[in-house]
N, C-alpha and C. Protein backbone atom coordinates (compact mmCIF):
# COMPACT_ATOMS: atom_id res chain seq x y z
N UNK A 1 11.95 -154.36 -35.21
CA UNK A 1 13.43 -155.27 -33.44
C UNK A 1 14.80 -153.92 -33.02
N UNK A 2 15.97 -154.46 -32.16
CA UNK A 2 15.56 -153.64 -31.71
C UNK A 2 17.20 -153.18 -32.19
N UNK A 3 17.87 -154.48 -32.35
CA UNK A 3 18.74 -154.89 -32.76
C UNK A 3 18.98 -156.21 -33.93
N UNK A 4 20.23 -155.89 -35.27
CA UNK A 4 20.28 -156.12 -36.63
C UNK A 4 21.34 -157.66 -35.72
N UNK A 5 20.97 -159.10 -35.89
CA UNK A 5 21.67 -159.91 -36.86
C UNK A 5 22.57 -159.90 -37.73
N UNK A 6 23.99 -159.94 -38.19
CA UNK A 6 25.10 -160.38 -38.40
C UNK A 6 24.64 -161.59 -39.26
N UNK A 7 25.30 -162.80 -39.42
CA UNK A 7 25.49 -163.10 -40.66
C UNK A 7 25.41 -165.09 -39.49
N UNK A 8 25.14 -164.49 -38.37
CA UNK A 8 25.07 -165.93 -36.99
C UNK A 8 23.19 -166.42 -37.73
N UNK A 9 23.91 -167.80 -38.50
CA UNK A 9 22.09 -167.61 -38.58
C UNK A 9 21.38 -167.88 -37.42
N UNK A 10 21.37 -168.83 -36.17
CA UNK A 10 20.95 -169.15 -35.13
C UNK A 10 21.31 -168.61 -33.96
N UNK A 11 21.03 -168.39 -33.04
CA UNK A 11 21.60 -167.55 -31.53
C UNK A 11 22.62 -168.04 -30.61
N UNK A 12 22.69 -169.54 -31.55
CA UNK A 12 23.72 -170.40 -30.39
C UNK A 12 24.46 -170.24 -30.93
N UNK A 13 24.68 -169.48 -32.01
CA UNK A 13 26.13 -169.39 -32.60
C UNK A 13 26.74 -168.29 -32.67
N UNK A 14 26.53 -167.35 -32.20
CA UNK A 14 26.70 -166.51 -31.78
C UNK A 14 28.31 -166.44 -31.61
N UNK A 15 28.74 -165.96 -31.64
CA UNK A 15 30.63 -165.24 -30.87
C UNK A 15 29.80 -164.88 -29.09
N UNK A 16 29.71 -164.28 -28.28
CA UNK A 16 29.89 -164.08 -27.12
C UNK A 16 29.81 -162.17 -27.02
N UNK A 17 30.43 -161.73 -27.89
CA UNK A 17 30.83 -159.89 -28.41
C UNK A 17 29.62 -159.88 -29.17
N UNK A 18 29.09 -160.81 -29.95
CA UNK A 18 27.52 -160.16 -30.64
C UNK A 18 26.30 -160.81 -29.58
N UNK A 19 26.54 -161.49 -29.34
CA UNK A 19 25.40 -161.41 -27.67
C UNK A 19 25.61 -160.73 -26.92
N UNK A 20 27.13 -160.62 -26.39
CA UNK A 20 26.41 -159.38 -25.21
C UNK A 20 26.12 -158.13 -26.19
N UNK A 21 26.60 -157.79 -26.89
CA UNK A 21 26.33 -156.48 -28.45
C UNK A 21 24.46 -156.95 -27.85
N UNK A 22 23.61 -157.38 -28.51
CA UNK A 22 22.53 -158.43 -28.30
C UNK A 22 21.26 -157.96 -28.10
N UNK A 23 22.44 -158.64 -26.01
CA UNK A 23 21.57 -158.33 -24.96
C UNK A 23 21.51 -156.78 -24.64
N UNK A 24 22.49 -156.32 -24.74
CA UNK A 24 23.25 -154.76 -23.87
C UNK A 24 21.92 -154.11 -24.95
N UNK A 25 21.90 -154.23 -25.37
CA UNK A 25 20.66 -153.56 -26.56
C UNK A 25 19.59 -153.10 -26.78
N UNK A 26 19.04 -155.04 -26.39
CA UNK A 26 18.34 -154.93 -25.74
C UNK A 26 17.45 -154.21 -24.20
N UNK A 27 18.07 -155.40 -23.27
CA UNK A 27 18.27 -154.10 -22.34
C UNK A 27 18.07 -153.14 -22.12
N UNK A 28 19.21 -151.71 -22.67
CA UNK A 28 18.66 -150.28 -23.10
C UNK A 28 17.21 -150.50 -23.66
N UNK A 29 16.24 -150.50 -24.25
CA UNK A 29 15.68 -149.84 -24.52
C UNK A 29 14.54 -151.15 -23.90
N UNK A 30 14.80 -151.49 -23.18
CA UNK A 30 13.71 -152.54 -22.93
C UNK A 30 13.20 -152.55 -21.18
N UNK A 31 15.03 -151.86 -20.73
CA UNK A 31 15.41 -152.56 -18.70
C UNK A 31 14.36 -151.59 -18.58
N UNK A 32 13.85 -151.88 -17.00
CA UNK A 32 14.19 -153.10 -15.97
C UNK A 32 13.53 -153.95 -17.37
N UNK A 33 13.96 -155.42 -17.63
CA UNK A 33 13.71 -156.29 -18.37
C UNK A 33 13.51 -157.57 -17.84
N UNK A 34 13.01 -158.43 -17.68
CA UNK A 34 12.81 -159.60 -16.95
C UNK A 34 13.97 -159.96 -17.49
N UNK A 35 14.43 -161.87 -17.46
CA UNK A 35 15.66 -162.34 -18.15
C UNK A 35 14.73 -163.44 -19.17
N UNK A 36 13.94 -163.98 -19.49
CA UNK A 36 12.58 -164.18 -19.97
C UNK A 36 12.33 -164.17 -21.01
N UNK A 37 12.46 -162.58 -20.28
CA UNK A 37 12.67 -161.78 -22.36
C UNK A 37 12.78 -160.88 -22.95
N UNK A 38 14.21 -160.84 -22.02
CA UNK A 38 15.70 -160.68 -23.04
C UNK A 38 16.06 -161.56 -23.54
N UNK A 39 15.25 -163.50 -23.28
CA UNK A 39 15.48 -164.51 -24.44
C UNK A 39 14.30 -164.67 -25.14
N UNK A 40 13.23 -164.16 -25.17
CA UNK A 40 12.39 -164.03 -26.19
C UNK A 40 13.19 -163.03 -27.53
N UNK A 41 13.09 -162.26 -26.49
CA UNK A 41 13.85 -160.32 -27.54
C UNK A 41 14.44 -161.06 -29.09
N UNK A 42 15.70 -161.96 -28.09
CA UNK A 42 16.52 -162.30 -28.98
C UNK A 42 16.10 -163.59 -29.86
N UNK A 43 15.97 -163.90 -29.50
CA UNK A 43 15.03 -165.11 -30.32
C UNK A 43 14.56 -165.08 -31.45
N UNK A 44 13.23 -163.13 -31.28
CA UNK A 44 12.78 -162.76 -32.11
C UNK A 44 14.17 -162.43 -33.09
N UNK A 45 14.80 -161.68 -32.60
CA UNK A 45 15.83 -160.39 -32.44
C UNK A 45 16.64 -161.86 -34.14
N UNK A 46 16.47 -162.46 -33.96
CA UNK A 46 17.08 -164.72 -34.96
C UNK A 46 16.71 -164.68 -35.77
N UNK A 47 14.69 -164.15 -36.00
CA UNK A 47 12.52 -164.48 -36.04
C UNK A 47 12.74 -165.59 -36.41
N UNK A 48 13.16 -165.92 -34.90
CA UNK A 48 12.85 -167.19 -33.96
C UNK A 48 11.77 -167.08 -33.47
N UNK A 49 10.47 -168.31 -33.82
CA UNK A 49 9.29 -167.83 -33.06
C UNK A 49 9.86 -168.30 -31.69
N UNK A 50 10.69 -169.26 -31.26
CA UNK A 50 10.08 -169.79 -30.09
C UNK A 50 11.45 -169.89 -29.42
N UNK A 51 11.94 -170.25 -27.63
CA UNK A 51 12.93 -169.61 -27.55
C UNK A 51 12.91 -171.29 -26.45
N UNK A 52 14.25 -171.50 -26.71
CA UNK A 52 14.11 -173.03 -26.10
C UNK A 52 15.16 -172.76 -24.98
N UNK A 53 15.79 -174.10 -24.81
CA UNK A 53 17.01 -173.88 -23.23
C UNK A 53 18.00 -173.29 -24.00
N UNK A 54 18.95 -173.14 -25.20
CA UNK A 54 20.01 -173.41 -25.70
C UNK A 54 19.33 -171.40 -26.34
N UNK A 55 18.71 -171.18 -25.73
CA UNK A 55 18.77 -169.65 -26.61
C UNK A 55 18.51 -169.15 -25.03
N UNK A 56 17.05 -169.68 -23.73
CA UNK A 56 17.90 -169.51 -22.75
C UNK A 56 19.52 -169.19 -22.68
N UNK A 57 19.75 -169.62 -22.28
CA UNK A 57 21.51 -170.38 -21.98
C UNK A 57 22.27 -169.76 -22.42
N UNK A 58 22.42 -169.52 -23.99
CA UNK A 58 23.60 -168.25 -24.49
C UNK A 58 23.21 -166.08 -24.52
N UNK A 59 21.94 -166.16 -24.31
CA UNK A 59 21.66 -165.59 -23.66
C UNK A 59 21.43 -165.01 -22.32
N UNK A 60 21.25 -166.09 -21.51
CA UNK A 60 21.75 -165.67 -20.11
C UNK A 60 23.71 -165.57 -19.99
N UNK A 61 23.92 -166.04 -20.73
CA UNK A 61 25.58 -165.61 -20.86
C UNK A 61 25.90 -164.70 -21.26
N UNK A 62 25.13 -163.90 -22.46
CA UNK A 62 25.52 -162.53 -22.61
C UNK A 62 25.40 -161.56 -21.52
N UNK A 63 23.60 -161.72 -21.02
CA UNK A 63 23.63 -160.93 -19.63
C UNK A 63 24.86 -160.62 -18.50
N UNK A 64 24.66 -161.60 -18.16
CA UNK A 64 26.68 -162.02 -16.93
C UNK A 64 27.37 -161.32 -17.47
N UNK A 65 27.71 -161.91 -18.78
CA UNK A 65 28.54 -160.83 -19.59
C UNK A 65 29.04 -159.44 -19.76
N UNK A 66 27.75 -159.64 -19.66
CA UNK A 66 27.84 -157.59 -19.79
C UNK A 66 28.00 -156.79 -18.48
N UNK A 67 27.01 -157.50 -17.76
CA UNK A 67 27.15 -157.79 -16.69
C UNK A 67 29.00 -157.49 -15.73
N UNK A 68 29.65 -158.01 -16.29
CA UNK A 68 30.90 -157.78 -15.08
C UNK A 68 31.67 -157.30 -16.27
N UNK A 69 31.43 -156.92 -17.73
CA UNK A 69 32.07 -155.53 -18.13
C UNK A 69 31.48 -154.61 -17.70
N UNK A 70 30.77 -154.63 -16.53
CA UNK A 70 30.01 -153.25 -16.26
C UNK A 70 29.42 -152.85 -17.33
N UNK A 71 28.23 -153.37 -17.98
CA UNK A 71 27.28 -152.32 -19.17
C UNK A 71 25.85 -152.66 -18.15
N UNK A 72 25.29 -154.01 -17.70
CA UNK A 72 24.17 -154.03 -17.12
C UNK A 72 24.59 -155.04 -16.18
N UNK A 73 23.18 -154.41 -15.03
CA UNK A 73 23.41 -154.43 -13.61
C UNK A 73 22.01 -155.68 -13.27
N UNK A 74 21.33 -156.35 -12.80
CA UNK A 74 20.37 -157.18 -12.28
C UNK A 74 19.66 -156.84 -11.13
N UNK A 75 18.92 -156.85 -10.99
CA UNK A 75 18.05 -157.07 -9.47
C UNK A 75 17.30 -158.11 -9.41
N UNK A 76 17.73 -159.28 -9.31
CA UNK A 76 16.99 -160.95 -8.85
C UNK A 76 16.83 -161.22 -10.76
N UNK A 77 16.45 -161.30 -11.02
CA UNK A 77 16.44 -162.02 -12.63
C UNK A 77 15.32 -160.88 -14.17
N UNK A 78 15.91 -159.01 -12.77
CA UNK A 78 15.39 -158.00 -14.39
C UNK A 78 16.60 -157.50 -14.23
N UNK A 79 17.03 -156.97 -15.23
CA UNK A 79 18.00 -156.27 -16.03
C UNK A 79 18.34 -155.26 -15.72
N UNK A 80 19.21 -154.08 -16.14
CA UNK A 80 17.97 -152.73 -16.50
C UNK A 80 20.60 -152.32 -17.08
N UNK A 81 20.48 -150.89 -17.68
CA UNK A 81 21.71 -150.75 -17.94
C UNK A 81 22.34 -149.69 -16.95
N UNK A 82 23.72 -150.60 -16.38
CA UNK A 82 23.93 -150.26 -14.83
C UNK A 82 24.49 -148.93 -14.80
N UNK A 83 24.66 -148.01 -15.79
CA UNK A 83 24.36 -146.40 -14.85
C UNK A 83 23.60 -145.73 -16.66
N UNK A 84 22.47 -144.28 -16.20
CA UNK A 84 22.02 -144.01 -16.81
C UNK A 84 20.67 -144.12 -16.84
N UNK A 85 20.48 -144.62 -16.35
CA UNK A 85 18.26 -145.59 -16.71
C UNK A 85 18.40 -144.39 -15.76
N UNK A 86 17.80 -144.54 -16.17
CA UNK A 86 15.53 -143.52 -15.75
C UNK A 86 14.93 -144.16 -16.00
N UNK A 87 13.74 -144.80 -14.44
CA UNK A 87 13.25 -144.92 -13.81
C UNK A 87 11.85 -144.23 -14.73
N UNK A 88 10.65 -145.39 -15.82
CA UNK A 88 10.12 -144.90 -16.41
C UNK A 88 9.12 -145.86 -15.76
N UNK A 89 7.72 -145.66 -15.90
CA UNK A 89 6.63 -145.92 -16.42
C UNK A 89 5.34 -146.59 -16.53
N UNK A 90 6.22 -148.20 -17.89
CA UNK A 90 5.29 -148.18 -18.90
C UNK A 90 4.19 -148.70 -18.92
N UNK A 91 2.90 -148.79 -19.20
CA UNK A 91 1.66 -148.92 -19.63
C UNK A 91 1.65 -150.65 -20.34
N UNK A 92 1.16 -151.62 -19.63
CA UNK A 92 0.69 -152.56 -20.88
C UNK A 92 -0.03 -153.34 -21.11
N UNK A 93 -1.51 -152.40 -20.84
CA UNK A 93 -2.67 -152.80 -21.30
C UNK A 93 -2.36 -153.21 -22.99
N UNK A 94 -1.83 -152.44 -24.24
CA UNK A 94 -1.68 -153.77 -25.25
C UNK A 94 -0.08 -154.03 -25.34
N UNK A 95 0.81 -155.15 -24.63
CA UNK A 95 1.62 -155.86 -24.36
C UNK A 95 1.04 -157.11 -24.33
N UNK A 96 2.15 -157.90 -24.58
CA UNK A 96 2.02 -159.95 -24.81
C UNK A 96 1.87 -159.97 -23.11
N UNK A 97 0.14 -161.10 -23.27
CA UNK A 97 0.00 -161.38 -22.18
C UNK A 97 1.16 -162.03 -21.13
N UNK A 98 2.37 -162.75 -21.58
CA UNK A 98 3.53 -162.55 -20.61
C UNK A 98 3.89 -162.15 -20.17
N UNK A 99 4.06 -160.12 -21.07
CA UNK A 99 4.73 -159.17 -19.76
C UNK A 99 3.38 -158.32 -18.95
N UNK A 100 2.47 -158.88 -18.89
CA UNK A 100 1.48 -158.22 -18.08
C UNK A 100 0.84 -159.43 -16.71
N UNK A 101 1.90 -159.90 -16.72
CA UNK A 101 1.75 -161.10 -15.10
C UNK A 101 3.20 -160.63 -14.63
N UNK A 102 2.06 -160.90 -13.44
CA UNK A 102 2.07 -160.33 -12.34
C UNK A 102 4.27 -160.51 -11.61
N UNK A 103 4.84 -162.06 -12.24
CA UNK A 103 5.96 -162.01 -11.85
C UNK A 103 7.28 -160.86 -12.62
N UNK A 104 5.93 -160.50 -13.65
CA UNK A 104 7.16 -160.01 -14.57
C UNK A 104 7.10 -157.99 -15.00
N UNK A 105 7.24 -158.06 -13.64
CA UNK A 105 6.80 -156.72 -13.30
C UNK A 105 8.14 -156.49 -12.59
N UNK A 106 9.09 -155.61 -12.76
CA UNK A 106 10.17 -155.00 -12.15
C UNK A 106 9.41 -154.59 -11.22
N UNK A 107 10.82 -154.32 -9.79
CA UNK A 107 10.81 -153.81 -8.75
C UNK A 107 10.83 -152.96 -8.67
N UNK A 108 12.30 -152.36 -9.35
CA UNK A 108 11.72 -150.83 -9.11
C UNK A 108 11.07 -150.22 -10.21
N UNK A 109 10.54 -150.84 -11.28
CA UNK A 109 9.21 -149.57 -11.41
C UNK A 109 8.58 -149.79 -11.10
N UNK A 110 7.73 -150.44 -10.44
CA UNK A 110 6.33 -151.10 -8.98
C UNK A 110 6.76 -150.22 -7.89
N UNK A 111 8.53 -149.99 -7.52
CA UNK A 111 8.43 -149.11 -6.37
C UNK A 111 8.85 -147.06 -6.86
N UNK A 112 9.50 -147.24 -8.31
CA UNK A 112 9.77 -145.97 -9.51
C UNK A 112 7.42 -144.97 -8.79
N UNK A 113 7.09 -146.29 -9.94
CA UNK A 113 5.61 -145.63 -9.94
C UNK A 113 4.77 -145.69 -8.33
N UNK A 114 5.08 -146.18 -7.49
CA UNK A 114 4.97 -146.11 -5.87
C UNK A 114 5.54 -144.93 -5.23
N UNK A 115 6.74 -144.04 -5.81
CA UNK A 115 7.81 -142.90 -5.37
C UNK A 115 6.36 -141.35 -5.97
N UNK A 116 6.17 -142.69 -6.61
CA UNK A 116 5.83 -141.22 -7.88
C UNK A 116 4.11 -140.73 -7.57
N UNK A 117 3.41 -141.86 -6.79
CA UNK A 117 2.58 -141.66 -6.68
C UNK A 117 2.24 -140.21 -5.45
N UNK A 118 3.00 -141.52 -4.09
CA UNK A 118 2.91 -140.27 -3.17
C UNK A 118 3.75 -139.17 -2.72
N UNK A 119 4.09 -139.10 -3.95
CA UNK A 119 4.80 -137.38 -4.35
C UNK A 119 3.91 -136.90 -4.47
N UNK A 120 3.09 -137.49 -5.42
CA UNK A 120 2.11 -136.36 -5.52
C UNK A 120 0.69 -136.44 -5.07
N UNK A 121 0.53 -137.76 -4.00
CA UNK A 121 -1.14 -137.60 -3.45
C UNK A 121 -0.80 -138.39 -1.68
N UNK A 122 0.82 -137.06 -1.00
CA UNK A 122 1.38 -137.79 0.31
C UNK A 122 0.99 -139.20 0.79
N UNK A 123 0.65 -138.98 2.28
CA UNK A 123 0.23 -140.08 2.75
C UNK A 123 -0.72 -141.09 1.78
N UNK A 124 -0.23 -142.27 1.76
CA UNK A 124 -1.87 -143.17 0.97
C UNK A 124 -1.58 -144.51 1.96
N UNK A 125 -2.16 -145.38 2.27
CA UNK A 125 -2.25 -147.07 2.95
C UNK A 125 -1.54 -147.32 2.02
N UNK A 126 -1.11 -148.91 2.22
CA UNK A 126 -0.32 -149.31 1.36
C UNK A 126 -1.26 -149.77 0.00
N UNK A 127 -2.84 -150.33 0.09
CA UNK A 127 -3.05 -151.31 -0.17
C UNK A 127 -3.23 -149.79 -1.76
N UNK A 128 -4.09 -149.03 -1.36
CA UNK A 128 -4.26 -147.99 -2.12
C UNK A 128 -3.44 -147.72 -3.17
N UNK A 129 -2.66 -147.56 -2.57
CA UNK A 129 -0.85 -146.81 -3.35
C UNK A 129 -0.89 -148.54 -4.46
N UNK A 130 -0.84 -149.28 -3.98
CA UNK A 130 -1.28 -150.43 -5.26
C UNK A 130 -1.84 -150.40 -5.73
N UNK A 131 -2.82 -150.29 -5.72
CA UNK A 131 -3.82 -150.70 -6.72
C UNK A 131 -4.11 -148.64 -7.87
N UNK A 132 -3.30 -147.78 -7.64
CA UNK A 132 -2.90 -146.72 -7.78
C UNK A 132 -1.65 -147.40 -9.23
N UNK A 133 -0.26 -148.23 -8.13
CA UNK A 133 0.48 -148.59 -9.57
C UNK A 133 0.05 -148.91 -10.80
N UNK A 134 -0.63 -149.58 -10.22
CA UNK A 134 -1.42 -151.14 -11.39
C UNK A 134 -2.13 -150.01 -11.91
N UNK A 135 -3.11 -148.90 -11.32
CA UNK A 135 -4.10 -148.49 -12.70
C UNK A 135 -3.15 -147.74 -13.50
N UNK A 136 -1.45 -147.39 -12.66
CA UNK A 136 -0.57 -146.49 -13.81
C UNK A 136 0.30 -146.83 -14.85
N UNK A 137 0.29 -148.26 -13.63
CA UNK A 137 0.77 -149.13 -15.92
C UNK A 137 -0.02 -149.94 -16.43
N UNK A 138 -1.66 -149.69 -16.73
CA UNK A 138 -2.43 -149.98 -17.55
C UNK A 138 -3.05 -150.81 -17.26
N UNK A 139 -3.56 -151.44 -15.58
CA UNK A 139 -4.11 -152.28 -15.79
C UNK A 139 -5.52 -152.50 -15.10
N UNK A 140 -5.90 -152.30 -15.99
CA UNK A 140 -7.71 -152.73 -15.40
C UNK A 140 -8.17 -153.34 -14.99
N UNK A 141 -8.40 -154.75 -14.58
CA UNK A 141 -8.75 -155.65 -13.46
C UNK A 141 -8.03 -156.27 -12.43
N UNK A 142 -8.08 -155.25 -11.59
CA UNK A 142 -6.61 -155.93 -10.41
C UNK A 142 -6.94 -157.36 -9.72
N UNK A 143 -5.80 -158.15 -10.54
CA UNK A 143 -6.25 -158.92 -9.77
C UNK A 143 -5.18 -159.65 -8.01
N UNK A 144 -6.21 -160.28 -6.99
CA UNK A 144 -5.23 -160.68 -6.23
C UNK A 144 -3.62 -160.93 -6.47
N UNK A 145 -3.02 -161.58 -7.23
CA UNK A 145 -1.36 -161.89 -7.79
C UNK A 145 -0.91 -161.08 -7.89
N UNK A 146 -1.45 -159.55 -8.80
CA UNK A 146 -1.21 -158.09 -8.10
C UNK A 146 -0.82 -157.68 -7.36
N UNK A 147 -1.54 -157.54 -6.57
CA UNK A 147 -1.86 -157.24 -5.38
C UNK A 147 -1.45 -157.08 -4.20
N UNK A 148 -1.33 -158.98 -4.63
CA UNK A 148 0.39 -159.68 -4.41
C UNK A 148 1.38 -158.93 -4.68
N UNK A 149 2.00 -158.58 -5.40
CA UNK A 149 3.13 -158.88 -5.93
C UNK A 149 3.43 -156.58 -6.20
N UNK A 150 2.61 -156.60 -6.09
CA UNK A 150 2.51 -155.18 -5.61
C UNK A 150 2.43 -154.56 -4.22
N UNK A 151 1.65 -155.08 -3.94
CA UNK A 151 1.05 -154.68 -2.27
C UNK A 151 2.52 -154.96 -1.51
N UNK A 152 3.35 -155.98 -1.94
CA UNK A 152 4.24 -156.10 -0.62
C UNK A 152 5.29 -155.32 -0.81
N UNK A 153 6.26 -154.80 -2.10
CA UNK A 153 6.59 -153.95 -2.99
C UNK A 153 6.51 -152.45 -2.41
N UNK A 154 5.42 -152.18 -1.97
CA UNK A 154 5.17 -151.18 -2.37
C UNK A 154 4.59 -150.96 -0.65
N UNK A 155 5.21 -151.73 -0.08
CA UNK A 155 5.07 -152.08 1.75
C UNK A 155 6.33 -151.78 2.12
N UNK A 156 7.23 -152.27 1.35
CA UNK A 156 8.82 -152.21 2.07
C UNK A 156 8.97 -151.13 2.05
N UNK A 157 10.41 -150.26 3.30
CA UNK A 157 10.89 -149.41 2.50
C UNK A 157 11.42 -149.17 1.91
N UNK A 158 12.06 -148.09 1.10
CA UNK A 158 12.66 -147.82 0.60
C UNK A 158 14.15 -148.18 0.55
N UNK A 159 15.03 -149.18 -1.32
CA UNK A 159 15.87 -149.61 -0.28
C UNK A 159 16.78 -148.27 -1.37
């Protein structure tokens, strides 16, 4: 685990400061990461098997507190460190099934991978770039859902 929790038996009993510190550590290690995955990691840090509504809510409160403090930022449901975060492309071949879902792929990571591919190969069609992004992320099978998610992002101009 990334974060060792103190004597608090359950996440929803943690102080705001404890929860903020926990989610900051998770996001620093995992970011960019979907807020649902942050909640799962919070549950796991407290030794829990499931993530319910209470855990999701306190994890979100911790994320929002960290955002107000200026330590984390969000891009929709995806969270990353506010400063110093260097984009990277992670292979998902051995990850949990939940992290291989199209909606769990961070836009920042997709755009970064597309930029690297274009830098290495020059011009390419968005469809080709999307396939290469998915390959770089460790996907052996390219589904319509994955192509839809990645294809839209690689065909948008960089922001």
